Amino acid sequence: MAAKHHRGECDDPECGHRHGKQSDEKKEQLQKRYMEFQILNHQIKEMQKQIQTIDAQVEELENTSSSIEGFSKTSEKADMFVTLSPGVFAKAELKDNKTLLINVGASTAVQKKAADVKKMVDNQISELKSYRDQAMMQIEIMVNKARDFENGLKELVE
């Protein structure tokens, strides 16, 4: 009987060996589940990258909001440094602390009240935080699904 086991010809379902179609089907199922598990893990990592990007955008917008608030409180005729490019500044005198120029695209800028610009920036922050919360919920769902996949894989291996 031992020789039959080595050739995969055992007919005894109680013998504990995995044979033929049953073993191949289980192997295919295991491979399929593992691929799905890998795809899910990749999706989780991509979603985490998106959240990091959102966090960076929120931080930048919060700094902008704070700068606008500080700008609005600066007295007119005050001397200040204006950024020309990163690390390059020019000394200037503030003539109007209530109005800002906003780039609207195509090399076009429009004047807006500082308070309106701050509201616009704060709304963008709220929208991004809402999107971040939704993404975090999606990650939680995917992580739970990944745990289920992992448990299913363990069961298939055993």
Coordinates of C-alpha atoms in Angstrom, one line a residue, residues 29-125:
Q29 CA -8.6 27.8 -4.3
L30 CA -5.7 28.7 -2.1
Q31 CA -3.8 30.5 -4.9
K32 CA -7.0 32.4 -5.8
R33 CA -7.6 33.5 -2.2
Y34 CA -4.0 34.5 -1.8
M35 CA -4.1 36.7 -4.9
E36 CA -7.3 38.3 -3.7
F37 CA -5.6 38.9 -0.3
Q38 CA -2.6 40.5 -2.0
I39 CA -4.8 42.8 -4.1
L40 CA -6.7 43.9 -1.0
N41 CA -3.4 44.6 0.8
H42 CA -2.3 46.7 -2.2
Q43 CA -5.6 48.6 -2.1
I44 CA -5.1 49.3 1.6
K45 CA -1.6 50.7 1.0
E46 CA -2.8 52.9 -1.8
M47 CA -5.6 54.3 0.4
Q48 CA -3.1 55.0 3.1
K49 CA -1.0 56.9 0.6
Q50 CA -4.1 59.0 -0.3
I51 CA -4.7 59.7 3.3
Q52 CA -1.1 60.9 3.7
T53 CA -1.6 63.2 0.8
I54 CA -4.8 64.5 2.2
D55 CA -3.1 65.1 5.6
A56 CA -0.3 67.1 3.9
Q57 CA -2.9 69.2 2.0
V58 CA -4.9 69.8 5.2
E59 CA -1.7 71.0 6.9
E60 CA -0.9 73.3 4.1
L61 CA -4.4 74.8 4.0
E62 CA -4.4 75.2 7.8
N63 CA -1.2 77.1 7.5
T64 CA -2.7 79.3 4.8
S65 CA -5.8 79.9 6.9
S66 CA -3.6 80.9 9.8
S67 CA -1.5 83.2 7.6
I68 CA -4.6 84.9 6.2
E69 CA -5.9 85.5 9.8
G70 CA -2.5 86.9 10.8
F71 CA -2.4 89.1 7.6
S72 CA -5.8 90.5 8.4
K73 CA -4.7 91.6 11.8
T74 CA -1.5 93.2 10.5
S75 CA -1.8 97.0 10.6
E76 CA -1.7 98.9 7.3
K77 CA 1.6 100.7 6.5
A78 CA 3.4 97.9 8.4
D79 CA 6.7 96.7 7.0
M80 CA 6.7 93.1 6.1
F81 CA 8.6 90.5 4.0
V82 CA 6.9 89.1 1.0
T83 CA 7.9 85.7 -0.4
L84 CA 9.0 85.9 -4.1
S85 CA 10.0 82.3 -4.2
P86 CA 11.0 79.7 -1.6
G87 CA 13.8 81.3 0.4
V88 CA 13.7 84.7 -1.5
F89 CA 11.9 87.6 0.2
A90 CA 11.4 91.3 -0.5
K91 CA 10.7 94.0 2.1
A92 CA 7.3 95.7 1.4
E93 CA 4.8 98.0 3.1
L94 CA 1.3 96.7 3.6
K95 CA -1.2 99.1 1.9
D96 CA -4.4 97.0 2.3
N97 CA -5.0 94.2 4.8
K98 CA -8.5 93.5 3.7
T99 CA -8.0 92.4 0.1
L100 CA -6.0 89.5 -1.4
L101 CA -5.3 88.5 -5.0
I102 CA -6.4 84.9 -5.8
N103 CA -5.1 82.9 -8.8
V104 CA -8.1 81.5 -10.7
G105 CA -6.1 79.9 -13.4
A106 CA -4.9 80.8 -16.9
S107 CA -2.5 83.4 -15.4
T108 CA -5.5 85.3 -14.1
A109 CA -5.9 86.7 -10.5
V110 CA -8.9 88.3 -9.0
Q111 CA -9.3 90.4 -5.9
K112 CA -11.2 88.9 -2.9
K113 CA -11.8 90.0 0.6
A114 CA -9.4 88.3 3.0
A115 CA -12.3 87.1 5.1
D116 CA -13.9 85.4 2.1
V117 CA -10.7 83.8 1.1
K118 CA -10.3 82.4 4.7
K119 CA -13.8 81.0 4.5
M120 CA -13.0 79.4 1.2
V121 CA -9.8 77.8 2.6
D122 CA -11.6 76.7 5.7
N123 CA -14.3 75.0 3.6
Q124 CA -11.6 73.2 1.6
I125 CA -10.2 72.0 4.9

